[in-house]
Amino acid sequence: MAIIRPTTLTLIATVLSTEMNGLSNGSTSNVGPTIDLTSTNRYAKYLLEWDNSNTFSGSPSLGGAITVYRVLALDGTNFSLASSSILSSDNNRIATLLLATVTNAGQKVSSPGIDGTIMVPALCRFGIRNLSGQPLPGTDNVLRLYGYNIESV
């Protein structure tokens, strides 16, 4: 009888960095670079991780979060509209990263995709909405995309 297990979690790409620096509370970032999932990591389950070694200027609000959105180019060329209102619609939301209410240390927060969402074989771009209650730190923000598949052994 075959055993089914997840493969090793691997870094697919850094999907946002400077786009998040100093992003004010309630604001939506610009989308990051195009990530090509058409040949590798097809249909992978994923984990998103926000990492910052700097401190917030004030404590994030209780329940404060960074919401992550994705836009796709299903035809391989044309992306869905990526305006802040389209980007931050619930249709494009793929993860919510809850933040600790501390200012004295950097934070590293990760979250699997919502509702068992998988990465589809398409070009995609990511953006965030800062709902932390504070501006994001001014430097060193990184949002990484990790993926894994299910294998039979």
PDB file of C-alpha atoms in Angstrom:
ATOM      1  CA  MET A   1       0.000   0.000   0.000  1.00  0.00           C
ATOM      2  CA  ALA A   2       1.373   3.413  -0.944  1.00  0.00           C
ATOM      3  CA  ILE A   3       2.002   6.049   1.653  1.00  0.00           C
ATOM      4  CA  ILE A   4       1.048   9.606   0.767  1.00  0.00           C
ATOM      5  CA  ARG A   5       3.111  12.418   2.252  1.00  0.00           C
ATOM      6  CA  PRO A   6       4.051  16.038   1.531  1.00  0.00           C
ATOM      7  CA  THR A   7       7.312  16.733  -0.256  1.00  0.00           C
ATOM      8  CA  THR A   8       9.927  18.977   1.294  1.00  0.00           C
ATOM      9  CA  LEU A   9       8.894  22.626   1.556  1.00  0.00           C
ATOM     10  CA  THR A  10      10.988  24.605  -0.965  1.00  0.00           C
ATOM     11  CA  LEU A  11      11.373  28.304  -1.684  1.00  0.00           C
ATOM     12  CA  ILE A  12       9.691  29.152  -4.988  1.00  0.00           C
ATOM     13  CA  ALA A  13      10.285  32.915  -5.063  1.00  0.00           C
ATOM     14  CA  THR A  14      10.480  36.180  -3.188  1.00  0.00           C
ATOM     15  CA  VAL A  15       7.211  37.728  -4.339  1.00  0.00           C
ATOM     16  CA  LEU A  16       7.430  41.164  -2.647  1.00  0.00           C
ATOM     17  CA  SER A  17      10.132  43.180  -0.946  1.00  0.00           C
ATOM     18  CA  THR A  18      10.587  46.940  -1.361  1.00  0.00           C
ATOM     19  CA  GLU A  19       6.918  47.287  -2.393  1.00  0.00           C
ATOM     20  CA  MET A  20       6.056  46.828   1.287  1.00  0.00           C
ATOM     21  CA  ASN A  21       8.582  49.197   2.881  1.00  0.00           C
ATOM     22  CA  GLY A  22       6.851  51.854   4.978  1.00  0.00           C
ATOM     23  CA  LEU A  23       3.397  50.911   3.624  1.00  0.00           C
ATOM     24  CA  SER A  24       0.872  52.857   5.675  1.00  0.00           C
ATOM     25  CA  ASN A  25      -1.958  51.186   7.556  1.00  0.00           C
ATOM     26  CA  GLY A  26      -4.976  50.521   5.337  1.00  0.00           C
ATOM     27  CA  SER A  27      -2.929  50.867   2.135  1.00  0.00           C
ATOM     28  CA  THR A  28      -2.474  48.356  -0.658  1.00  0.00           C
ATOM     29  CA  SER A  29       0.972  47.777  -2.133  1.00  0.00           C
ATOM     30  CA  ASN A  30       1.918  47.739  -5.777  1.00  0.00           C
ATOM     31  CA  VAL A  31       2.115  44.227  -7.201  1.00  0.00           C
ATOM     32  CA  GLY A  32       5.516  42.576  -7.248  1.00  0.00           C
ATOM     33  CA  PRO A  33       7.380  40.861 -10.070  1.00  0.00           C
ATOM     34  CA  THR A  34       5.850  38.178 -12.274  1.00  0.00           C
ATOM     35  CA  ILE A  35       6.243  34.666 -10.878  1.00  0.00           C
ATOM     36  CA  ASP A  36       6.136  31.878 -13.484  1.00  0.00           C
ATOM     37  CA  LEU A  37       4.472  28.708 -12.199  1.00  0.00           C
ATOM     38  CA  THR A  38       3.831  27.189 -15.633  1.00  0.00           C
ATOM     39  CA  SER A  39       6.654  24.640 -15.690  1.00  0.00           C
ATOM     40  CA  THR A  40       7.648  23.937 -12.081  1.00  0.00           C
ATOM     41  CA  ASN A  41       5.643  23.755  -8.874  1.00  0.00           C
ATOM     42  CA  ARG A  42       2.492  23.175 -10.870  1.00  0.00           C
ATOM     43  CA  TYR A  43      -0.520  22.716  -8.629  1.00  0.00           C
ATOM     44  CA  ALA A  44       1.672  22.989  -5.536  1.00  0.00           C
ATOM     45  CA  LYS A  45       0.168  23.713  -2.174  1.00  0.00           C
ATOM     46  CA  TYR A  46       1.902  26.684  -0.658  1.00  0.00           C
ATOM     47  CA  LEU A  47       2.964  28.639   2.372  1.00  0.00           C
ATOM     48  CA  LEU A  48       3.511  32.411   2.458  1.00  0.00           C
ATOM     49  CA  GLU A  49       5.992  33.945   4.882  1.00  0.00           C
ATOM     50  CA  TRP A  50       6.453  37.629   5.753  1.00  0.00           C
ATOM     51  CA  ASP A  51       9.803  38.375   7.327  1.00  0.00           C
ATOM     52  CA  ASN A  52      11.160  41.613   8.761  1.00  0.00           C
ATOM     53  CA  SER A  53      14.113  41.989  11.089  1.00  0.00           C
ATOM     54  CA  ASN A  54      13.194  45.588  11.977  1.00  0.00           C
ATOM     55  CA  THR A  55      10.680  46.814  14.529  1.00  0.00           C
ATOM     56  CA  PHE A  56       7.376  48.595  14.009  1.00  0.00           C
ATOM     57  CA  SER A  57       7.243  52.256  15.057  1.00  0.00           C
ATOM     58  CA  GLY A  58       4.258  51.386  17.255  1.00  0.00           C
ATOM     59  CA  SER A  59       2.631  48.150  18.333  1.00  0.00           C
ATOM     60  CA  PRO A  60       0.431  46.491  15.690  1.00  0.00           C
ATOM     61  CA  SER A  61      -3.229  46.377  16.733  1.00  0.00           C
ATOM     62  CA  LEU A  62      -4.658  43.271  18.353  1.00  0.00           C
ATOM     63  CA  GLY A  63      -5.795  41.199  15.362  1.00  0.00           C
ATOM     64  CA  GLY A  64      -3.620  43.274  13.025  1.00  0.00           C
ATOM     65  CA  ALA A  65      -2.717  41.499   9.822  1.00  0.00           C
ATOM     66  CA  ILE A  66      -1.173  41.619   6.394  1.00  0.00           C
ATOM     67  CA  THR A  67      -3.577  40.342   3.763  1.00  0.00           C
ATOM     68  CA  VAL A  68      -2.018  38.773   0.658  1.00  0.00           C
ATOM     69  CA  TYR A  69      -3.592  38.958  -2.798  1.00  0.00           C
ATOM     70  CA  ARG A  70      -2.762  37.331  -6.130  1.00  0.00           C
ATOM     71  CA  VAL A  71      -3.558  38.300  -9.705  1.00  0.00           C
ATOM     72  CA  LEU A  72      -3.165  35.827 -12.579  1.00  0.00           C
ATOM     73  CA  ALA A  73      -2.370  35.909 -16.279  1.00  0.00           C
ATOM     74  CA  LEU A  74      -4.286  32.775 -17.225  1.00  0.00           C
ATOM     75  CA  ASP A  75      -3.649  33.301 -20.939  1.00  0.00           C
ATOM     76  CA  GLY A  76       0.086  33.704 -20.302  1.00  0.00           C
ATOM     77  CA  THR A  77       0.110  37.397 -21.238  1.00  0.00           C
ATOM     78  CA  ASN A  78      -2.624  39.553 -19.750  1.00  0.00           C
ATOM     79  CA  PHE A  79      -2.957  39.992 -16.004  1.00  0.00           C
ATOM     80  CA  SER A  80      -6.218  40.657 -14.249  1.00  0.00           C
ATOM     81  CA  LEU A  81      -6.544  44.322 -13.401  1.00  0.00           C
ATOM     82  CA  ALA A  82      -4.201  45.079 -10.538  1.00  0.00           C
ATOM     83  CA  SER A  83      -5.606  48.346  -9.231  1.00  0.00           C
ATOM     84  CA  SER A  84      -5.767  48.574  -5.449  1.00  0.00           C
ATOM     85  CA  SER A  85      -9.544  48.015  -5.414  1.00  0.00           C
ATOM     86  CA  ILE A  86      -9.347  44.917  -7.628  1.00  0.00           C
ATOM     87  CA  LEU A  87      -6.203  43.614  -5.968  1.00  0.00           C
ATOM     88  CA  SER A  88      -7.693  43.825  -2.494  1.00  0.00           C
ATOM     89  CA  SER A  89     -11.030  42.223  -3.365  1.00  0.00           C
ATOM     90  CA  ASP A  90     -11.901  38.992  -1.589  1.00  0.00           C
ATOM     91  CA  ASN A  91     -11.824  37.205  -4.953  1.00  0.00           C
ATOM     92  CA  ASN A  92      -8.031  37.651  -5.095  1.00  0.00           C
ATOM     93  CA  ARG A  93      -7.231  37.138  -1.390  1.00  0.00           C
ATOM     94  CA  ILE A  94      -5.148  34.037  -0.768  1.00  0.00           C
ATOM     95  CA  ALA A  95      -3.784  34.438   2.780  1.00  0.00           C
ATOM     96  CA  THR A  96      -3.974  36.503   5.946  1.00  0.00           C
ATOM     97  CA  LEU A  97      -0.864  36.820   8.094  1.00  0.00           C
ATOM     98  CA  LEU A  98      -1.728  37.732  11.705  1.00  0.00           C
ATOM     99  CA  LEU A  99       0.874  39.877  13.482  1.00  0.00           C
ATOM    100  CA  ALA A 100       2.029  39.924  17.097  1.00  0.00           C
ATOM    101  CA  THR A 101       1.334  43.100  19.086  1.00  0.00           C
ATOM    102  CA  VAL A 102       5.008  43.811  19.807  1.00  0.00           C
ATOM    103  CA  THR A 103       7.380  46.564  18.717  1.00  0.00           C
ATOM    104  CA  ASN A 104      10.630  45.368  20.249  1.00  0.00           C
ATOM    105  CA  ALA A 105      11.591  42.700  17.734  1.00  0.00           C
ATOM    106  CA  GLY A 106      11.272  41.795  14.096  1.00  0.00           C
ATOM    107  CA  GLN A 107       8.550  39.382  13.087  1.00  0.00           C
ATOM    108  CA  LYS A 108       8.404  36.306  10.908  1.00  0.00           C
ATOM    109  CA  VAL A 109       4.854  35.179  10.174  1.00  0.00           C
ATOM    110  CA  SER A 110       3.687  32.392   7.890  1.00  0.00           C
ATOM    111  CA  SER A 111       0.356  31.094   6.690  1.00  0.00           C
ATOM    112  CA  PRO A 112      -0.853  28.356   4.381  1.00  0.00           C
ATOM    113  CA  GLY A 113      -3.214  29.404   1.639  1.00  0.00           C
ATOM    114  CA  ILE A 114      -6.881  29.729   2.512  1.00  0.00           C
ATOM    115  CA  ASP A 115      -9.424  27.042   1.694  1.00  0.00           C
ATOM    116  CA  GLY A 116      -6.781  24.569   0.502  1.00  0.00           C
ATOM    117  CA  THR A 117      -5.912  26.850  -2.391  1.00  0.00           C
ATOM    118  CA  ILE A 118      -3.207  25.572  -4.684  1.00  0.00           C
ATOM    119  CA  MET A 119      -0.914  27.400  -7.074  1.00  0.00           C
ATOM    120  CA  VAL A 120      -2.283  27.065 -10.583  1.00  0.00           C
ATOM    121  CA  PRO A 121       0.058  26.721 -13.595  1.00  0.00           C
ATOM    122  CA  ALA A 122       0.005  30.378 -14.619  1.00  0.00           C
ATOM    123  CA  LEU A 123       1.925  33.609 -14.384  1.00  0.00           C
ATOM    124  CA  CYS A 124       1.039  35.409 -11.171  1.00  0.00           C
ATOM    125  CA  ARG A 125       1.841  38.564  -9.239  1.00  0.00           C
ATOM    126  CA  PHE A 126       1.257  39.328  -5.571  1.00  0.00           C
ATOM    127  CA  GLY A 127       0.347  42.363  -3.501  1.00  0.00           C
ATOM    128  CA  ILE A 128      -0.587  43.021   0.117  1.00  0.00           C
ATOM    129  CA  ARG A 129      -2.881  45.208   2.156  1.00  0.00           C
ATOM    130  CA  ASN A 130      -1.527  46.447   5.467  1.00  0.00           C
ATOM    131  CA  LEU A 131      -4.173  46.050   8.167  1.00  0.00           C
ATOM    132  CA  SER A 132      -1.723  46.044  11.082  1.00  0.00           C
ATOM    133  CA  GLY A 133      -2.782  49.339  12.646  1.00  0.00           C
ATOM    134  CA  GLN A 134       0.736  50.742  12.019  1.00  0.00           C
ATOM    135  CA  PRO A 135       2.910  51.534   9.001  1.00  0.00           C
ATOM    136  CA  LEU A 136       5.090  48.572   8.046  1.00  0.00           C
ATOM    137  CA  PRO A 137       8.771  48.980   8.905  1.00  0.00           C
ATOM    138  CA  GLY A 138      10.643  51.156   6.407  1.00  0.00           C
ATOM    139  CA  THR A 139      13.162  48.533   5.271  1.00  0.00           C
ATOM    140  CA  ASP A 140      13.824  44.813   5.003  1.00  0.00           C
ATOM    141  CA  ASN A 141      10.266  43.558   4.377  1.00  0.00           C
ATOM    142  CA  VAL A 142      10.218  40.283   2.441  1.00  0.00           C
ATOM    143  CA  LEU A 143       7.291  38.094   1.372  1.00  0.00           C
ATOM    144  CA  ARG A 144       8.347  34.622   0.259  1.00  0.00           C
ATOM    145  CA  LEU A 145       6.364  31.880  -1.455  1.00  0.00           C
ATOM    146  CA  TYR A 146       7.177  28.278  -0.514  1.00  0.00           C
ATOM    147  CA  GLY A 147       5.608  25.249  -2.155  1.00  0.00           C
ATOM    148  CA  TYR A 148       5.145  21.555  -1.624  1.00  0.00           C
ATOM    149  CA  ASN A 149       3.357  18.749  -3.403  1.00  0.00           C
ATOM    150  CA  ILE A 150       1.887  15.450  -2.275  1.00  0.00           C
ATOM    151  CA  GLU A 151       3.783  12.314  -3.257  1.00  0.00           C
ATOM    152  CA  SER A 152       3.123   8.620  -3.054  1.00  0.00           C
ATOM    153  CA  VAL A 153       5.977   6.501  -1.718  1.00  0.00           C
TER     154      VAL A 153
END
